[in-house]
Structures are given as C-alpha cells and as structure tokens.
GROMACS .gro file of C-alpha atoms in nm:
model
  401
    1MET     CA    1  -9.603   1.169 -23.606
    2ASN     CA    2  -9.794   1.422 -23.819
    3LEU     CA    3  -9.658   1.772 -23.866
    4VAL     CA    4  -9.825   2.102 -23.941
    5ALA     CA    5  -9.654   2.333 -24.193
    6SER     CA    6  -9.808   2.655 -24.064
    7GLU     CA    7  -9.572   2.945 -23.991
    8SER     CA    8  -9.290   2.772 -24.178
    9ILE     CA    9  -9.081   2.934 -24.451
   10SER     CA   10  -9.040   2.594 -24.617
   11ARG     CA   11  -9.243   2.545 -24.936
   12LEU     CA   12  -9.235   2.166 -24.889
   13ALA     CA   13  -9.553   2.026 -25.046
   14THR     CA   14  -9.537   1.650 -25.089
   15LEU     CA   15  -9.315   1.348 -25.158
   16HIS     CA   16  -9.328   1.136 -25.470
   17CYS     CA   17  -9.202   0.788 -25.555
   18SER     CA   18  -8.894   0.811 -25.776
   19ALA     CA   19  -9.017   0.514 -25.981
   20CYS     CA   20  -9.391   0.556 -26.039
   21GLY     CA   21  -9.458   0.911 -25.918
   22THR     CA   22  -9.719   0.821 -25.655
   23SER     CA   23  -9.760   1.097 -25.395
   24HIS     CA   24  -9.685   1.038 -25.027
   25SER     CA   25  -9.736   1.272 -24.733
   26ALA     CA   26  -9.443   1.497 -24.652
   27PHE     CA   27  -9.579   1.564 -24.304
   28GLU     CA   28  -9.534   1.224 -24.142
   29LEU     CA   29  -9.239   0.988 -24.106
   30GLN     CA   30  -9.155   0.815 -24.435
   31ARG     CA   31  -8.886   0.576 -24.542
   32VAL     CA   32  -8.894   0.432 -24.898
   33SER     CA   33  -9.214   0.448 -25.102
   34ALA     CA   34  -9.499   0.219 -24.999
   35CYS     CA   35  -9.581   0.155 -25.366
   36CYS     CA   36  -9.244   0.047 -25.511
   37SER     CA   37  -9.008   0.030 -25.209
   38LEU     CA   38  -8.785   0.284 -25.384
   39PRO     CA   39  -8.661   0.632 -25.290
   40LEU     CA   40  -8.902   0.914 -25.216
   41VAL     CA   41  -8.827   1.263 -25.349
   42ALA     CA   42  -8.939   1.592 -25.193
   43ASP     CA   43  -9.147   1.837 -25.398
   44TYR     CA   44  -9.195   2.207 -25.326
   45ASP     CA   45  -9.447   2.467 -25.431
   46LEU     CA   46  -9.226   2.639 -25.689
   47HIS     CA   47  -9.508   2.839 -25.849
   48ASP     CA   48  -9.502   3.109 -25.579
   49THR     CA   49  -9.389   3.430 -25.751
   50THR     CA   50  -9.224   3.549 -25.427
   51LEU     CA   51  -8.961   3.275 -25.458
   52SER     CA   52  -8.697   3.493 -25.618
   53ARG     CA   53  -8.329   3.475 -25.532
   54ASP     CA   54  -8.403   3.744 -25.271
   55ILE     CA   55  -8.529   3.470 -25.038
   56ILE     CA   56  -8.173   3.350 -24.986
   57ASP     CA   57  -8.072   3.444 -24.631
   58GLN     CA   58  -7.751   3.639 -24.693
   59THR     CA   59  -7.684   3.653 -24.317
   60ASP     CA   60  -7.649   3.273 -24.306
   61SER     CA   61  -7.323   3.131 -24.442
   62SER     CA   62  -7.440   2.769 -24.425
   63MET     CA   63  -7.658   2.547 -24.644
   64TRP     CA   64  -7.959   2.666 -24.446
   65ARG     CA   65  -7.955   2.998 -24.637
   66TYR     CA   66  -8.189   2.824 -24.887
   67GLY     CA   67  -8.447   2.744 -24.617
   68ALA     CA   68  -8.758   2.796 -24.829
   69LEU     CA   69  -8.643   2.519 -25.062
   70LEU     CA   70  -8.546   2.279 -24.784
   71PRO     CA   71  -8.780   2.041 -24.599
   72LEU     CA   72  -8.738   2.155 -24.238
   73LEU     CA   73  -9.061   2.313 -24.119
   74HIS     CA   74  -8.962   2.466 -23.786
   75GLU     CA   75  -8.638   2.643 -23.697
   76LYS     CA   76  -8.631   2.489 -23.349
   77ASN     CA   77  -8.560   2.148 -23.504
   78LYS     CA   78  -8.252   2.259 -23.699
   79VAL     CA   79  -7.945   2.053 -23.609
   80THR     CA   80  -7.644   2.232 -23.748
   81LEU     CA   81  -7.267   2.244 -23.715
   82GLY     CA   82  -7.223   2.512 -23.983
   83GLU     CA   83  -7.232   2.284 -24.286
   84GLY     CA   84  -7.224   2.415 -24.642
   85MET     CA   85  -7.095   2.717 -24.837
   86THR     CA   86  -6.767   2.538 -24.900
   87PRO     CA   87  -6.511   2.719 -25.116
   88MET     CA   88  -6.495   2.711 -25.494
   89LEU     CA   89  -6.127   2.707 -25.587
   90ARG     CA   90  -5.959   2.772 -25.920
   91LEU     CA   91  -5.687   2.525 -26.023
   92PRO     CA   92  -5.467   2.743 -26.245
   93ARG     CA   93  -5.152   2.527 -26.253
   94LEU     CA   94  -5.330   2.206 -26.347
   95ALA     CA   95  -5.545   2.395 -26.597
   96ALA     CA   96  -5.238   2.542 -26.766
   97ARG     CA   97  -5.055   2.209 -26.771
   98HIS     CA   98  -5.347   2.036 -26.943
   99GLU     CA   99  -5.450   2.336 -27.157
  100LEU     CA  100  -5.791   2.371 -26.992
  101SER     CA  101  -5.951   2.714 -27.013
  102SER     CA  102  -6.138   2.681 -26.681
  103LEU     CA  103  -6.083   2.426 -26.405
  104LEU     CA  104  -6.253   2.461 -26.066
  105LEU     CA  105  -6.284   2.244 -25.756
  106LYS     CA  106  -6.550   2.269 -25.486
  107ASP     CA  107  -6.388   2.148 -25.166
  108GLU     CA  108  -6.644   1.959 -24.958
  109GLY     CA  109  -6.365   1.840 -24.729
  110GLN     CA  110  -6.404   2.172 -24.545
  111ASN     CA  111  -6.746   2.075 -24.407
  112PRO     CA  112  -6.797   1.976 -24.042
  113THR     CA  113  -6.679   1.616 -23.989
  114GLY     CA  114  -6.456   1.657 -24.295
  115SER     CA  115  -6.688   1.559 -24.581
  116PHE     CA  116  -6.995   1.636 -24.790
  117LYS     CA  117  -7.187   1.386 -24.576
  118ALA     CA  118  -7.241   1.665 -24.324
  119ARG     CA  119  -7.500   1.818 -24.558
  120GLY     CA  120  -7.715   1.510 -24.605
  121LEU     CA  121  -7.689   1.384 -24.250
  122GLY     CA  122  -7.741   1.730 -24.102
  123MET     CA  123  -8.067   1.756 -24.295
  124ALA     CA  124  -8.177   1.398 -24.226
  125ILE     CA  125  -8.111   1.425 -23.851
  126SER     CA  126  -8.292   1.760 -23.836
  127LYS     CA  127  -8.598   1.600 -23.997
  128ALA     CA  128  -8.566   1.293 -23.773
  129LYS     CA  129  -8.577   1.524 -23.472
  130GLU     CA  130  -8.875   1.711 -23.618
  131LEU     CA  131  -9.059   1.383 -23.679
  132GLY     CA  132  -9.005   1.257 -23.324
  133VAL     CA  133  -8.745   0.989 -23.393
  134ASP     CA  134  -8.553   0.858 -23.089
  135GLY     CA  135  -8.250   0.712 -23.266
  136CYS     CA  136  -8.091   0.638 -23.602
  137ILE     CA  137  -7.890   0.355 -23.758
  138ILE     CA  138  -7.671   0.359 -24.067
  139PRO     CA  139  -7.448   0.126 -24.271
  140THR     CA  140  -7.144   0.326 -24.378
  141ALA     CA  141  -6.814   0.312 -24.559
  142GLY     CA  142  -6.686   0.579 -24.319
  143ASN     CA  143  -6.781   0.944 -24.367
  144ALA     CA  144  -7.160   0.900 -24.348
  145GLY     CA  145  -7.131   0.716 -24.017
  146VAL     CA  146  -6.909   0.987 -23.873
  147ALA     CA  147  -7.152   1.258 -23.983
  148MET     CA  148  -7.455   1.074 -23.849
  149ALA     CA  149  -7.283   1.016 -23.515
  150ALA     CA  150  -7.194   1.386 -23.486
  151TYR     CA  151  -7.539   1.517 -23.575
  152CYS     CA  152  -7.715   1.262 -23.353
  153ALA     CA  153  -7.492   1.374 -23.067
  154ARG     CA  154  -7.586   1.735 -23.142
  155ALA     CA  155  -7.956   1.642 -23.148
  156GLY     CA  156  -7.947   1.416 -22.842
  157LEU     CA  157  -8.047   1.106 -23.042
  158ARG     CA  158  -7.913   0.752 -23.016
  159ALA     CA  159  -7.673   0.661 -23.300
  160VAL     CA  160  -7.582   0.311 -23.422
  161VAL     CA  161  -7.310   0.291 -23.688
  162VAL     CA  162  -7.233  -0.031 -23.878
  163MET     CA  163  -6.914  -0.016 -24.087
  164PRO     CA  164  -6.670  -0.253 -24.259
  165ARG     CA  165  -6.393  -0.380 -24.035
  166HIS     CA  166  -6.131  -0.259 -24.287
  167THR     CA  167  -6.251   0.103 -24.259
  168PRO     CA  168  -5.958   0.334 -24.169
  169GLN     CA  169  -5.922   0.373 -23.795
  170ALA     CA  170  -5.979   0.749 -23.801
  171PHE     CA  171  -6.344   0.699 -23.899
  172LYS     CA  172  -6.402   0.451 -23.618
  173GLU     CA  173  -6.234   0.670 -23.357
  174GLU     CA  174  -6.441   0.975 -23.448
  175CYS     CA  175  -6.765   0.777 -23.414
  176TYR     CA  176  -6.654   0.662 -23.069
  177TRP     CA  177  -6.582   1.020 -22.963
  178TYR     CA  178  -6.936   1.123 -23.063
  179GLY     CA  179  -7.075   0.848 -22.840
  180ALA     CA  180  -7.212   0.627 -23.117
  181GLU     CA  181  -7.254   0.252 -23.088
  182VAL     CA  182  -7.018   0.108 -23.352
  183GLU     CA  183  -7.044  -0.243 -23.496
  184LEU     CA  184  -6.775  -0.373 -23.734
  185VAL     CA  185  -6.864  -0.615 -24.013
  186ASP     CA  186  -6.646  -0.823 -24.246
  187GLY     CA  187  -6.724  -0.713 -24.603
  188LEU     CA  188  -6.844  -0.401 -24.788
  189ILE     CA  189  -7.122  -0.154 -24.717
  190SER     CA  190  -7.374  -0.396 -24.870
  191ASP     CA  191  -7.287  -0.646 -24.596
  192CYS     CA  192  -7.327  -0.369 -24.340
  193GLY     CA  193  -7.669  -0.294 -24.489
  194ALA     CA  194  -7.772  -0.654 -24.438
  195ARG     CA  195  -7.659  -0.636 -24.077
  196VAL     CA  196  -7.856  -0.312 -24.026
  197ARG     CA  197  -8.173  -0.480 -24.154
  198GLN     CA  198  -8.115  -0.771 -23.917
  199ARG     CA  199  -8.030  -0.555 -23.616
  200ASN     CA  200  -8.317  -0.313 -23.678
  201ALA     CA  201  -8.581  -0.570 -23.774
  202ASN     CA  202  -8.830  -0.416 -23.530
  203GLY     CA  203  -8.789  -0.071 -23.687
  204ALA     CA  204  -8.711   0.094 -23.355
  205LEU     CA  205  -8.440   0.307 -23.516
  206LEU     CA  206  -8.468   0.520 -23.830
  207ASP     CA  207  -8.253   0.363 -24.102
  208ILE     CA  208  -8.071   0.654 -24.267
  209SER     CA  209  -7.908   0.443 -24.538
  210THR     CA  210  -7.853   0.623 -24.868
  211LEU     CA  211  -8.193   0.714 -25.019
  212LYS     CA  212  -8.389   0.503 -24.768
  213GLU     CA  213  -8.540   0.823 -24.632
  214PRO     CA  214  -8.615   1.139 -24.834
  215TYR     CA  215  -8.404   1.405 -24.669
  216ARG     CA  216  -8.036   1.324 -24.708
  217LEU     CA  217  -8.101   1.405 -25.074
  218GLU     CA  218  -8.231   1.750 -24.980
  219GLY     CA  219  -7.916   1.830 -24.784
  220LYS     CA  220  -7.695   1.716 -25.070
  221LYS     CA  221  -7.885   1.923 -25.325
  222THR     CA  222  -7.761   2.240 -25.155
  223MET     CA  223  -7.430   2.181 -25.334
  224GLY     CA  224  -7.614   2.258 -25.657
  225TYR     CA  225  -7.758   2.585 -25.523
  226GLU     CA  226  -7.417   2.691 -25.396
  227ILE     CA  227  -7.246   2.610 -25.725
  228ALA     CA  228  -7.486   2.838 -25.913
  229GLU     CA  229  -7.463   3.116 -25.655
  230GLN     CA  230  -7.084   3.102 -25.635
  231LEU     CA  231  -7.061   3.117 -26.016
  232ASN     CA  232  -7.292   3.421 -26.027
  233TRP     CA  233  -7.587   3.215 -26.149
  234THR     CA  234  -7.404   3.040 -26.429
  235LEU     CA  235  -7.302   2.674 -26.442
  236PRO     CA  236  -6.998   2.481 -26.567
  237ASP     CA  237  -7.010   2.290 -26.894
  238VAL     CA  238  -6.906   1.965 -26.726
  239LEU     CA  239  -6.937   1.856 -26.362
  240LEU     CA  240  -6.752   1.549 -26.232
  241TYR     CA  241  -6.878   1.384 -25.916
  242PRO     CA  242  -6.761   1.070 -25.727
  243ALA     CA  243  -7.073   0.853 -25.722
  244GLY     CA  244  -7.100   0.561 -25.481
  245GLY     CA  245  -7.456   0.572 -25.352
  246GLY     CA  246  -7.513   0.867 -25.584
  247THR     CA  247  -7.712   1.098 -25.355
  248GLY     CA  248  -7.495   1.398 -25.437
  249LEU     CA  249  -7.512   1.345 -25.812
  250ILE     CA  250  -7.891   1.314 -25.796
  251GLY     CA  251  -7.925   1.604 -25.553
  252ILE     CA  252  -7.715   1.850 -25.751
  253TRP     CA  253  -7.915   1.773 -26.066
  254LYS     CA  254  -8.239   1.818 -25.867
  255ALA     CA  255  -8.120   2.162 -25.754
  256PHE     CA  256  -8.039   2.264 -26.112
  257GLN     CA  257  -8.388   2.156 -26.224
  258GLU     CA  258  -8.553   2.348 -25.939
  259MET     CA  259  -8.355   2.662 -26.017
  260LYS     CA  260  -8.455   2.641 -26.383
  261GLN     CA  261  -8.820   2.612 -26.284
  262LEU     CA  262  -8.788   2.904 -26.041
  263GLY     CA  263  -8.622   3.125 -26.304
  264TRP     CA  264  -8.309   3.161 -26.092
  265LEU     CA  265  -8.106   3.051 -26.393
  266ALA     CA  266  -8.147   3.251 -26.714
  267PRO     CA  267  -8.297   3.064 -27.012
  268GLU     CA  268  -7.962   3.071 -27.193
  269VAL     CA  269  -7.781   2.896 -26.904
  270LYS     CA  270  -7.727   2.536 -27.008
  271LEU     CA  271  -7.718   2.260 -26.749
  272PRO     CA  272  -7.383   2.076 -26.730
  273ARG     CA  273  -7.303   1.732 -26.860
  274MET     CA  274  -7.282   1.524 -26.543
  275VAL     CA  275  -7.003   1.268 -26.504
  276ALA     CA  276  -7.035   0.992 -26.244
  277VAL     CA  277  -6.690   0.877 -26.134
  278GLN     CA  278  -6.651   0.530 -25.983
  279ALA     CA  279  -6.370   0.305 -25.863
  280GLU     CA  280  -6.265   0.030 -26.102
  281ASN     CA  281  -6.276  -0.205 -25.804
  282CYS     CA  282  -6.644  -0.124 -25.747
  283CYS     CA  283  -6.822   0.021 -26.051
  284PRO     CA  284  -7.176  -0.117 -26.073
  285LEU     CA  285  -7.313   0.196 -26.240
  286LEU     CA  286  -7.047   0.177 -26.512
  287GLU     CA  287  -7.126  -0.189 -26.580
  288THR     CA  288  -7.498  -0.114 -26.613
  289TYR     CA  289  -7.442   0.204 -26.816
  290GLU     CA  290  -7.225   0.019 -27.065
  291GLY     CA  291  -7.473  -0.269 -27.096
  292ARG     CA  292  -7.270  -0.547 -26.939
  293GLN     CA  293  -7.542  -0.615 -26.681
  294PRO     CA  294  -7.914  -0.533 -26.661
  295ASN     CA  295  -7.875  -0.365 -26.318
  296CYS     CA  296  -7.654  -0.368 -26.011
  297HIS     CA  297  -7.850  -0.626 -25.810
  298SER     CA  298  -7.604  -0.912 -25.865
  299TYR     CA  299  -7.288  -0.705 -25.894
  300HIS     CA  300  -6.985  -0.808 -25.686
  301GLY     CA  301  -6.748  -0.528 -25.587
  302ARG     CA  302  -6.414  -0.517 -25.411
  303ALA     CA  303  -6.264  -0.281 -25.155
  304THR     CA  304  -6.099   0.036 -25.285
  305LEU     CA  305  -5.888   0.324 -25.152
  306ALA     CA  306  -6.195   0.544 -25.196
  307ASN     CA  307  -6.411   0.393 -24.922
  308GLY     CA  308  -6.709   0.603 -25.026
  309LEU     CA  309  -6.710   0.445 -25.374
  310ALA     CA  310  -6.731   0.086 -25.248
  311VAL     CA  311  -7.109   0.064 -25.297
  312PRO     CA  312  -7.193  -0.246 -25.504
  313HIS     CA  313  -7.574  -0.220 -25.497
  314PRO     CA  314  -7.679   0.148 -25.503
  315LEU     CA  315  -8.051   0.188 -25.437
  316GLY     CA  316  -8.053   0.499 -25.654
  317GLU     CA  317  -7.903   0.335 -25.964
  318SER     CA  318  -8.201   0.416 -26.187
  319MET     CA  319  -8.204   0.775 -26.058
  320MET     CA  320  -7.835   0.816 -26.141
  321LEU     CA  321  -7.886   0.672 -26.488
  322ARG     CA  322  -8.170   0.922 -26.542
  323VAL     CA  323  -7.935   1.210 -26.450
  324LEU     CA  324  -7.675   1.084 -26.697
  325ARG     CA  325  -7.934   1.044 -26.969
  326GLU     CA  326  -8.096   1.385 -26.916
  327SER     CA  327  -7.761   1.567 -26.894
  328LYS     CA  328  -7.595   1.374 -27.179
  329GLY     CA  329  -7.329   1.271 -26.930
  330THR     CA  330  -7.122   0.958 -26.881
  331VAL     CA  331  -6.955   0.727 -26.628
  332VAL     CA  332  -6.580   0.676 -26.576
  333GLY     CA  333  -6.404   0.408 -26.371
  334VAL     CA  334  -6.071   0.497 -26.207
  335SER     CA  335  -5.810   0.256 -26.067
  336ASP     CA  336  -5.671   0.291 -25.715
  337GLU     CA  337  -5.331   0.372 -25.868
  338ASP     CA  338  -5.480   0.657 -26.069
  339MET     CA  339  -5.663   0.789 -25.761
  340LEU     CA  340  -5.325   0.821 -25.590
  341ALA     CA  341  -5.182   0.995 -25.897
  342GLY     CA  342  -5.472   1.238 -25.890
  343MET     CA  343  -5.419   1.307 -25.520
  344ARG     CA  344  -5.051   1.377 -25.592
  345ASP     CA  345  -5.139   1.617 -25.876
  346LEU     CA  346  -5.381   1.815 -25.660
  347GLY     CA  347  -5.141   1.814 -25.366
  348LYS     CA  348  -4.819   1.909 -25.542
  349ASP     CA  349  -4.964   2.151 -25.795
  350GLU     CA  350  -5.252   2.310 -25.604
  351GLY     CA  351  -5.182   2.255 -25.231
  352LEU     CA  352  -5.496   2.046 -25.179
  353PHE     CA  353  -5.494   1.725 -24.973
  354VAL     CA  354  -5.804   1.564 -25.117
  355ALA     CA  355  -5.970   1.231 -25.047
  356PRO     CA  356  -5.910   0.947 -25.296
  357GLU     CA  357  -6.254   1.032 -25.438
  358GLY     CA  358  -6.119   1.379 -25.520
  359GLY     CA  359  -5.815   1.227 -25.689
  360ALA     CA  360  -6.051   1.006 -25.888
  361VAL     CA  361  -6.256   1.292 -26.034
  362TRP     CA  362  -5.943   1.473 -26.151
  363MET     CA  363  -5.808   1.161 -26.321
  364ALA     CA  364  -6.149   1.102 -26.479
  365ALA     CA  365  -6.130   1.455 -26.623
  366ARG     CA  366  -5.786   1.380 -26.764
  367HIS     CA  367  -5.919   1.060 -26.922
  368LEU     CA  368  -6.216   1.239 -27.081
  369LEU     CA  369  -5.986   1.511 -27.210
  370ALA     CA  370  -5.758   1.251 -27.368
  371THR     CA  371  -6.049   1.076 -27.540
  372GLY     CA  372  -6.199   1.399 -27.674
  373TRP     CA  373  -6.525   1.369 -27.476
  374LEU     CA  374  -6.416   1.679 -27.282
  375HIS     CA  375  -6.289   1.978 -27.478
  376PRO     CA  376  -6.013   2.212 -27.353
  377ASP     CA  377  -6.231   2.522 -27.401
  378GLU     CA  378  -6.509   2.388 -27.174
  379SER     CA  379  -6.546   2.494 -26.811
  380VAL     CA  380  -6.493   2.200 -26.577
  381LEU     CA  381  -6.594   2.162 -26.212
  382LEU     CA  382  -6.457   1.886 -25.989
  383LEU     CA  383  -6.625   1.789 -25.661
  384ASN     CA  384  -6.389   1.676 -25.387
  385THR     CA  385  -6.610   1.510 -25.130
  386GLY     CA  386  -6.377   1.484 -24.832
  387SER     CA  387  -6.047   1.545 -24.660
  388ALA     CA  388  -5.764   1.298 -24.706
  389GLN     CA  389  -5.674   1.319 -24.336
  390LYS     CA  390  -5.905   1.030 -24.249
  391TYR     CA  391  -5.767   0.813 -24.527
  392LEU     CA  392  -5.410   0.811 -24.401
  393ASP     CA  393  -5.436   0.439 -24.317
  394ASN     CA  394  -5.505   0.381 -24.687
  395VAL     CA  395  -5.255   0.621 -24.845
  396ALA     CA  396  -4.970   0.665 -24.595
  397GLY     CA  397  -4.626   0.627 -24.750
  398ARG     CA  398  -4.755   0.638 -25.108
  399ALA     CA  399  -4.704   1.008 -25.186
  400ALA     CA  400  -4.383   0.954 -25.379
  401SER     CA  401  -4.456   0.614 -25.531
   0.00000   0.00000   0.00000
C-alpha cells in the first residue's frame, strides 16, 4: 500500500539501510532492507527552519507530542493508550550512600502495559494500521508480546504472540485477556523467532520482531526527546540502559543526534556516554565488544531473571556497537544475583519496585563507579524499562535473601 504525505505534520522523508545507507521508500510497507536484509532507519527533513522546540504539542502528555518527528502521517491512524512522558525521579538516598552528585531514574514501568515496549509497539501498530496491515506476529520474551497484543486489540488487528514456555504467567495471562493467539515454545526468544518464521512463511502477518520493521525504533526514540525536555534541554553525563534487542539504546541515541541537528540542544551540551547493560547469562553484545567473538551469530545464551535481556542474537548488534563507539560508552554484564540486589536497593531505599532489568542498570552503575569508569561528580541516568509486578514468578520470596 502506498501512502501520500500531504496534509501531515510528520516530516518523514525516507528510510535508509542501517548497513549500506541505500534509500527505501517510507510511503509503502517495508520490513528489513532489500539490499542487506538489515534494519531500516527513518529519516526526516530536519532542515526546515520552522522545526523549533515550539512544535512540541504542550497539550499532549504522551509521546505523540513530538508528532513532526514521528513517522505517522495521518492522525486517524494513531493507536494510543497514553504511552510516554514517564516520570524522571531523583534517587537521593542511593546517591548519598554512594557519594554520587546526581542520580536519576526514568521509570518506564509506568507506561501502558507496564513497560517501555508500549512506545515501540504503539508506534509500530499505528504504522501497520496506516499501511493496511491485517494482523501482526511477534516473538517475545514477555513485555513486547503484551504490548503488541494490547495495541492490536485497540486497532482491531489480529495478534499472534510466540513466547518461551518459561515466561512468567502474568505475561501470558495479559496476552490472553487482549485476545491474542499465544503459542508457547521451549527455548529462548531466538527459538521463538525461528517459530515465527516458520508459522508466517507466507508473510500474511507483519513480523514486528525487534528491528525487523522501521517503526518500533521511532517509538523508542521518544525516550530521548523526553529525557532532554525533562532535563530542560540538557543531558546526563552517563546513561545506563538494559539492552537485549537494543532498540531503546539505538533509539535514544538517534533522538539525541536529531536534536543536535535541529539545534534543540545547545552546542555546549555534550551527548552522554551510553552504557549497554546485559545479563551475564545472556550477553552477546559484551562478548563481541570485548573481542571474544566476531559477532553474536553463534552465541549461546541462557535464561535469566530479566526476561527482556535473554536475546542471544540481536539483529541490531552492529547498530548498538556504533552507539557505544560514537558515545565512548561501554557494556556491563550483571548476574541474576546482582539484579536482585539492585531491585532490593531501589525498593528499600527509594520505594521503587523495578523490573530485574532496572536492578541490573543500578548494579552496573555501582560496578562502573567502583572501577573508576564512572566518576562521583558525573550526572547519571538509569532507565528502568518495566514494572516488577509481572516478574513475581521469577522473584517471589527473594526480597530478603
């Protein structure tokens, strides 16, 4: 289906291959690039002098306030549950205990469906509706499947969710309540991906796997715009993000680059060093980053408390590595035991019941502080990507251990 961009506030211009840069049309249904079979990235006309910060819709308290820099062409296709503009919280007790001058946490667990996945899937389903898609399919470790099921229900689209059998029951139940077709698979998300390819061999459904279509990335990038706006158009020195598939890490960095080009960030504002946090049980990016493997293609991961980090073969590995290189960042692996310790710290000291991924980023910050990579006088931002409520099967009874 071809689209016409007339009468749209969106400045969407084209898509380009993340590997070779070849342009692809942004006005018809795309999946991965035809040239390299790798992720496509949306480009906007950022040279328009009217694109000042005044274009932000201050009457909209969701991610859609940045509509001109998002890919949806027509308002009638917006599928929303109020996602975005999650709170930025100071962590004064933990900061004082560890002698940090500034410690903040952006709590994505307060999104619809309880995680940051609401942003990416809300955007992807909106574009799927706009492009005339009848149904969507996704392999998931939990939160992405829940979000896709919810937004497909909202849009009136068929939803097929394929998830590991060991996924906590809360994720499965929520998908059922949204009317999704749920298939359980023995193994990790990579095994679910293989099943999706088999089940959807005829291409009847849009595969919304991480980075296999261009628009989940655009939803996730709104975290970057919000961070800058909530910090009065400044940025932290260091940003720690739990990176499984890596869409959020890539998207936030994309937003920072766009804002620099638009002049929304002053020339003296430095972009943060980006830290990708992984589970020790499944850390393909860490193994590649540290030179122990050429890439993630043959990596073997194991299950972890942080379901969203159990991604052994991320399609966006090279894109994540580029972010780390450009930002002078790093990768940290965190054990399941340390994730629990981080959850306890954030719960007992700050009243936050974060997902294991949130516990992981805090423990990664403590590790980097201990090694001297992170300095106490630097401003630090943690991203908690979800609520711990859905992980109770994984963490129940371990609060005091």
